[in-house]
XYZ file of C-alpha atoms in Angstrom:
427
model
C 21.801 4.181 5.902
C 19.508 4.751 8.866
C 21.535 7.791 9.957
C 20.811 9.659 6.719
C 17.800 11.800 5.885
C 14.924 10.234 3.996
C 15.821 11.917 0.708
C 19.314 10.454 0.792
C 17.848 7.027 1.456
C 15.491 7.431 -1.517
C 18.529 7.926 -3.729
C 21.081 5.569 -2.225
C 19.289 3.246 0.213
C 19.285 -0.521 -0.091
C 22.431 -0.849 -2.190
C 26.040 0.233 -1.727
C 28.299 -0.954 -4.557
C 31.713 -2.303 -3.772
C 34.936 -1.436 -5.551
C 34.408 -1.776 -9.293
C 30.782 -2.907 -8.947
C 27.834 -1.395 -10.879
C 26.780 2.026 -9.580
C 23.132 1.314 -10.371
C 21.322 -1.713 -8.989
C 21.948 -4.442 -11.577
C 19.095 -6.311 -13.230
C 19.604 -10.004 -12.509
C 17.451 -11.317 -15.330
C 17.746 -14.997 -14.522
C 15.212 -17.541 -13.366
C 17.789 -19.860 -11.811
C 21.139 -19.814 -10.029
C 23.994 -22.334 -10.271
C 25.700 -24.047 -7.329
C 28.789 -26.214 -7.161
C 27.327 -28.922 -4.942
C 23.944 -30.235 -3.901
C 24.968 -29.580 -0.305
C 25.357 -25.868 -1.025
C 21.903 -25.698 -2.531
C 20.461 -27.840 0.243
C 21.466 -25.234 2.806
C 19.309 -22.716 0.953
C 16.294 -25.032 0.962
C 16.800 -25.597 4.694
C 17.003 -21.808 5.246
C 20.407 -22.372 6.805
C 22.177 -20.061 4.357
C 21.229 -16.939 2.440
C 21.253 -16.922 -1.326
C 19.158 -17.573 -4.408
C 18.049 -20.672 -6.245
C 14.893 -19.678 -8.138
C 13.509 -16.209 -8.885
C 9.946 -17.192 -8.081
C 10.943 -16.946 -4.443
C 13.701 -14.366 -4.407
C 15.854 -12.405 -6.805
C 18.856 -10.151 -6.011
C 17.445 -7.126 -7.857
C 14.130 -7.401 -6.043
C 15.785 -7.830 -2.673
C 17.911 -4.708 -3.079
C 14.880 -2.598 -3.993
C 12.847 -4.129 -1.148
C 15.712 -3.240 1.194
C 15.451 0.401 0.118
C 11.698 0.532 0.790
C 12.297 -1.191 4.129
C 14.781 1.551 5.039
C 12.340 4.255 3.997
C 9.551 2.805 6.150
C 11.825 2.023 9.096
C 11.185 -1.735 9.052
C 13.386 -4.778 9.530
C 12.468 -6.909 6.517
C 10.621 -6.507 3.248
C 9.700 -8.150 -0.015
C 8.343 -7.191 -3.423
C 5.242 -8.665 -5.031
C 3.725 -8.530 -8.493
C 1.130 -5.901 -7.528
C -0.347 -4.014 -4.597
C -3.251 -6.452 -4.534
C -0.817 -9.345 -4.206
C 0.913 -7.492 -1.357
C -2.343 -7.023 0.545
C -3.414 -10.618 -0.012
C -0.052 -12.027 1.049
C 0.115 -9.793 4.127
C -3.281 -11.021 5.312
C -3.084 -14.642 4.196
C 0.346 -14.993 5.813
C -1.373 -15.000 9.213
C -4.969 -15.972 8.352
C -6.387 -19.326 7.332
C -9.780 -20.960 6.933
C -11.939 -20.173 9.962
C -10.172 -16.916 10.813
C -11.518 -13.374 10.893
C -10.297 -9.916 9.867
C -11.345 -6.457 11.068
C -10.981 -3.918 8.255
C -11.779 -0.302 7.610
C -14.775 0.044 5.290
C -13.199 3.016 3.503
C -10.562 1.054 1.616
C -9.942 0.696 -2.111
C -12.766 -1.177 -3.833
C -10.510 -3.910 -5.156
C -9.168 -4.620 -1.671
C -12.690 -4.497 -0.236
C -13.686 -7.151 -2.777
C -10.566 -9.203 -2.050
C -11.432 -9.360 1.649
C -15.232 -9.496 1.489
C -15.653 -11.894 -1.453
C -12.517 -13.763 -2.481
C -11.062 -14.407 0.969
C -14.554 -15.241 2.231
C -14.580 -18.107 -0.302
C -11.433 -19.336 1.431
C -13.248 -19.385 4.764
C -11.808 -16.125 6.083
C -14.548 -13.748 7.197
C -14.364 -10.020 7.876
C -16.110 -7.280 9.776
C -15.867 -3.845 8.182
C -15.908 -0.835 10.461
C -16.068 2.847 9.667
C -12.664 4.532 9.673
C -14.362 6.965 12.054
C -15.514 4.227 14.438
C -15.230 4.983 18.128
C -12.931 2.894 20.298
C -15.994 1.068 21.601
C -17.341 0.342 18.103
C -13.932 -0.814 16.969
C -13.522 -3.064 19.996
C -16.926 -4.641 19.366
C -15.852 -5.780 15.900
C -13.299 -8.251 17.232
C -13.958 -11.957 17.630
C -11.939 -14.707 19.306
C -10.740 -15.790 15.834
C -9.692 -12.300 14.666
C -6.123 -12.432 13.359
C -5.483 -8.981 11.851
C -6.720 -5.419 11.457
C -6.406 -3.753 8.050
C -6.714 -0.146 6.857
C -5.309 2.427 4.452
C -3.434 5.511 5.620
C -5.343 7.524 3.017
C -8.189 5.543 1.494
C -8.460 5.261 -2.267
C -10.600 7.015 -3.467
C -12.635 8.122 -0.425
C -9.551 9.933 0.974
C -10.485 9.159 4.560
C -7.448 9.410 6.837
C -6.929 6.503 9.204
C -6.399 7.204 12.883
C -3.484 4.791 12.980
C -2.886 4.999 16.721
C -6.522 4.230 17.504
C -6.603 1.210 15.208
C -3.213 0.014 16.455
C -4.332 0.280 20.069
C -7.416 -1.814 19.348
C -5.441 -4.408 17.394
C -2.811 -4.790 20.100
C -5.423 -4.988 22.854
C -6.692 -8.113 21.095
C -3.228 -9.523 20.406
C -3.203 -9.042 16.628
C -1.163 -6.865 14.251
C -2.295 -3.770 12.386
C -1.622 -3.898 8.640
C -1.659 -0.509 6.899
C -1.618 0.143 3.166
C 0.560 3.256 2.896
C 0.398 3.633 -0.888
C -0.967 7.179 -1.138
C 1.224 9.112 1.314
C 4.329 6.932 0.809
C 6.962 7.015 3.571
C 7.813 10.551 2.446
C 4.593 11.851 4.026
C 3.730 9.163 6.592
C 5.558 6.318 8.326
C 2.848 4.175 9.940
C 5.330 2.229 12.062
C 5.946 5.384 14.076
C 2.262 5.352 15.048
C 1.940 1.692 16.021
C 1.385 -0.187 12.738
C 3.051 -3.600 12.461
C 2.991 -4.385 8.735
C 2.956 -1.872 5.866
C 1.955 -2.636 2.291
C 2.284 -0.634 -0.912
C 1.113 -0.662 -4.443
C 4.497 0.402 -5.787
C 2.705 0.891 -9.119
C 1.593 4.271 -7.784
C 3.820 7.067 -6.436
C 6.848 4.878 -5.833
C 7.101 4.123 -9.547
C 5.364 7.395 -10.333
C 5.411 7.136 -14.119
C 2.861 4.453 -15.001
C 5.481 1.996 -16.186
C 5.767 -0.987 -13.838
C 3.232 -2.949 -11.800
C 4.365 -3.966 -8.351
C 3.738 -4.210 -4.646
C 5.709 -4.366 -1.416
C 5.298 -5.711 2.117
C 7.385 -4.335 4.980
C 7.537 -5.724 8.520
C 8.245 -3.420 11.437
C 9.815 -6.362 13.218
C 8.254 -5.470 16.576
C 5.110 -7.582 16.904
C 5.756 -10.517 19.243
C 4.264 -13.526 17.457
C 5.335 -15.999 20.129
C 3.544 -13.992 22.816
C 0.334 -14.838 20.935
C 1.433 -18.235 19.641
C -2.040 -19.763 19.857
C -3.340 -17.179 17.372
C -0.584 -17.642 14.808
C 0.206 -21.337 14.361
C 1.618 -20.679 10.895
C 4.421 -18.659 12.433
C 4.717 -20.310 15.835
C 4.479 -24.044 15.093
C 6.592 -26.179 12.731
C 5.890 -25.747 9.026
C 5.877 -29.305 7.750
C 5.829 -28.023 4.173
C 9.217 -26.428 4.800
C 11.327 -28.887 6.763
C 9.526 -28.348 10.055
C 10.833 -24.826 10.572
C 9.141 -22.676 13.211
C 9.570 -19.233 11.716
C 9.050 -17.162 14.859
C 11.662 -19.188 16.736
C 14.277 -19.349 13.985
C 13.979 -15.802 12.615
C 12.576 -13.877 15.576
C 10.281 -10.873 15.523
C 12.465 -9.130 12.958
C 12.388 -11.766 10.211
C 9.678 -14.354 10.809
C 6.824 -12.682 8.922
C 8.696 -11.933 5.689
C 10.599 -15.225 5.714
C 7.344 -17.194 5.936
C 5.699 -14.986 3.338
C 8.580 -15.583 0.939
C 9.373 -19.244 1.524
C 5.732 -20.358 1.770
C 3.334 -17.976 -0.001
C 5.616 -16.791 -2.790
C 6.669 -20.399 -3.298
C 3.045 -21.529 -3.672
C 1.413 -18.520 -5.386
C 4.356 -17.133 -7.339
C 3.159 -13.514 -7.411
C 6.655 -12.127 -7.753
C 7.705 -8.813 -9.230
C 9.932 -9.122 -12.276
C 13.540 -7.919 -11.873
C 12.962 -5.510 -14.770
C 9.996 -3.946 -12.946
C 12.005 -3.755 -9.732
C 14.751 -1.886 -11.593
C 12.202 0.594 -12.986
C 10.664 0.953 -9.523
C 14.043 1.880 -8.101
C 14.409 4.683 -10.649
C 11.117 6.061 -9.373
C 12.173 5.744 -5.750
C 15.234 7.881 -6.437
C 13.040 10.934 -7.048
C 10.148 10.100 -4.694
C 11.145 12.714 -2.104
C 11.255 15.388 -4.826
C 8.001 14.448 -6.536
C 5.715 14.060 -3.533
C 5.840 17.744 -2.432
C 4.922 18.816 -5.995
C 1.979 16.402 -6.111
C 0.780 17.805 -2.784
C 1.230 21.409 -3.969
C -0.854 20.788 -7.094
C -3.538 18.901 -5.186
C -3.848 21.642 -2.588
C -4.264 24.304 -5.288
C -6.884 22.285 -7.179
C -8.773 21.400 -3.988
C -8.995 25.069 -3.023
C -10.242 25.971 -6.511
C -12.890 23.254 -6.483
C -14.052 24.172 -3.006
C -14.968 27.661 -4.179
C -16.668 26.566 -7.434
C -20.492 26.842 -7.530
C -20.993 23.574 -9.460
C -19.094 21.512 -6.910
C -21.121 20.029 -4.046
C -18.192 18.972 -1.855
C -14.445 18.365 -1.912
C -12.557 15.630 -0.089
C -8.968 16.605 0.594
C -7.450 16.547 4.033
C -5.361 19.642 3.314
C -8.496 21.803 3.404
C -9.223 23.240 6.880
C -12.910 22.456 6.289
C -12.228 18.771 5.574
C -13.532 16.191 8.014
C -10.061 14.689 8.329
C -8.074 17.908 8.553
C -7.191 17.546 12.234
C -6.213 13.883 12.039
C -4.197 14.664 8.902
C -2.322 17.386 10.757
C -1.219 14.660 13.167
C -0.246 11.939 10.701
C 0.405 13.965 7.520
C 1.876 17.319 8.581
C 3.655 17.756 5.227
C 0.560 16.892 3.179
C -0.913 13.593 2.136
C -0.901 12.928 -1.590
C -1.843 14.356 -4.965
C -5.322 12.822 -5.131
C -8.473 14.926 -4.678
C -12.041 13.673 -4.834
C -15.127 15.822 -5.247
C -18.813 15.562 -5.994
C -20.736 17.517 -8.601
C -24.108 19.036 -7.841
C -25.479 17.655 -11.104
C -24.905 14.042 -10.018
C -23.992 11.197 -12.346
C -24.897 13.126 -15.514
C -22.723 16.101 -14.564
C -19.852 13.729 -13.777
C -20.163 12.236 -17.258
C -19.932 15.677 -18.912
C -16.977 16.686 -16.761
C -15.054 13.538 -17.604
C -15.720 13.986 -21.313
C -14.506 17.590 -21.409
C -11.184 17.164 -19.593
C -8.099 17.563 -21.802
C -5.026 17.340 -19.553
C -6.613 14.926 -17.151
C -6.790 11.561 -18.915
C -9.488 9.016 -18.018
C -7.520 6.144 -16.525
C -7.881 3.437 -13.888
C -4.727 4.813 -12.378
C -3.556 7.339 -9.827
C -0.297 8.684 -8.437
C 1.320 9.312 -11.805
C 3.503 12.129 -13.116
C 0.614 12.837 -15.500
C -2.785 13.935 -14.236
C -5.488 11.277 -14.498
C -9.144 11.218 -13.571
C -11.852 8.662 -12.836
C -15.507 8.271 -11.861
C -15.099 5.291 -9.451
C -18.755 4.240 -9.380
C -18.594 3.297 -13.062
C -15.104 1.772 -12.998
C -12.975 0.639 -10.050
C -15.921 0.297 -7.656
C -18.577 -0.907 -10.079
C -18.780 -4.264 -8.254
C -20.367 -2.447 -5.281
C -24.053 -1.695 -4.942
C -25.292 1.805 -4.102
C -25.355 1.133 -0.376
C -21.786 -0.174 -0.415
C -20.692 2.789 -2.541
C -22.040 5.195 0.039
C -20.501 3.227 2.889
C -17.131 3.291 1.136
C -17.472 7.031 0.526
C -17.689 6.840 -3.269
C -21.217 7.862 -4.380
C -22.116 8.075 -8.056
C -21.361 11.795 -8.434
C -17.838 11.419 -7.068
C -14.861 12.298 -9.250
C -11.348 11.229 -8.300
C -8.573 13.260 -9.853
C -4.904 12.482 -9.362
C -2.863 15.610 -9.893
C 0.411 15.033 -11.660
C 3.518 17.166 -11.982
C 2.181 19.615 -14.567
C 1.907 23.356 -13.951
C -0.919 23.935 -11.492
C -2.289 26.921 -13.429
C -2.752 24.714 -16.508
C -4.459 22.041 -14.440
C -6.885 24.513 -12.893
C -7.691 25.995 -16.319
C -8.444 22.518 -17.701
C -10.701 21.665 -14.773
C -12.441 25.037 -15.036
C -13.210 24.482 -18.718
C -14.674 21.040 -17.987
C -16.882 22.472 -15.240
C -18.074 25.256 -17.557
C -19.372 22.621 -19.985
C -21.812 21.214 -17.409
């Protein structure tokens, strides 16, 4: 459906029923699939035929939903995972192994920061974190001979820094490695990183794509452009035979368009099993059908709340790239001309104590470790999602103790502003 507008693809992409087939994507709630002969199944294990044999690797429902997200992002292949964290781990680990190195933006989600800096470090994969505002020279200096990937978030959670995708892509490609971008917050409705040079896109589909706080999930999409064989010495997992899978060389057999996702599915999903359930994929698809309608409303509410907060005397600062005074306004105009997302972060002049009062007094905005929901939710990251960081790391990641992150839902913006105003009055 590449000839259709994005909204049409949100509704009908990925699946076209045949005559007499289900209009909605069917839930294939089965762990296994039957075949008439061992030879038929053997072709699947040899990757000589397409099909399904065990849902830990692939499932028809998941593949149809992944195909829709792939269409929305403009990629060539995609897969679903059990969560956004699983998607980020798989995307990196698919091309990194013990002894390798990653360059990553320091302004990323705290859980992903911990994944890269602590957990993957235990696996022998080191990382250098650079400011999302790093100059080309600073960015270039972060690379090492064993660097295998660059990672960043289009809009960082919760710092709301906006990644200069072209700059990071240029640096990555100059060193012969791909740029992986987590595009969770803007979704492909508001930004398509492939158009700016990214090679792999990840999502926590738990957020705006689902949009209703009902189903955990993640997704990985490959642009299908990065030439793995041109840098074969850097990516032996893709460019040399995989003896754990019949000696297949993924980059040769499946080309630029399919090598990355095929390896990620047949090797990592096989071994780690972080699959999304077919039921969750079905729920995710229901969310995708209204994504293009919901995102403008989230942006509208966030813009109104950001403007209100900016003018309030008890607020020290507001982070929202839709404000002309925001540090990332100009770069957002380039990458996010229709707005970014519904998440606003701000700091209170009264510090940690004021943040505690504000959180206690909110009525519409529920305290949750969640964002990008139809219902407004709010969090003080320093005491929750980012509590594993010390004060220096919190500042570096752009989430100091007084910071409040509020994810504006689909409620009436006047009611949201009134609720926030009442909570501020209580400080």
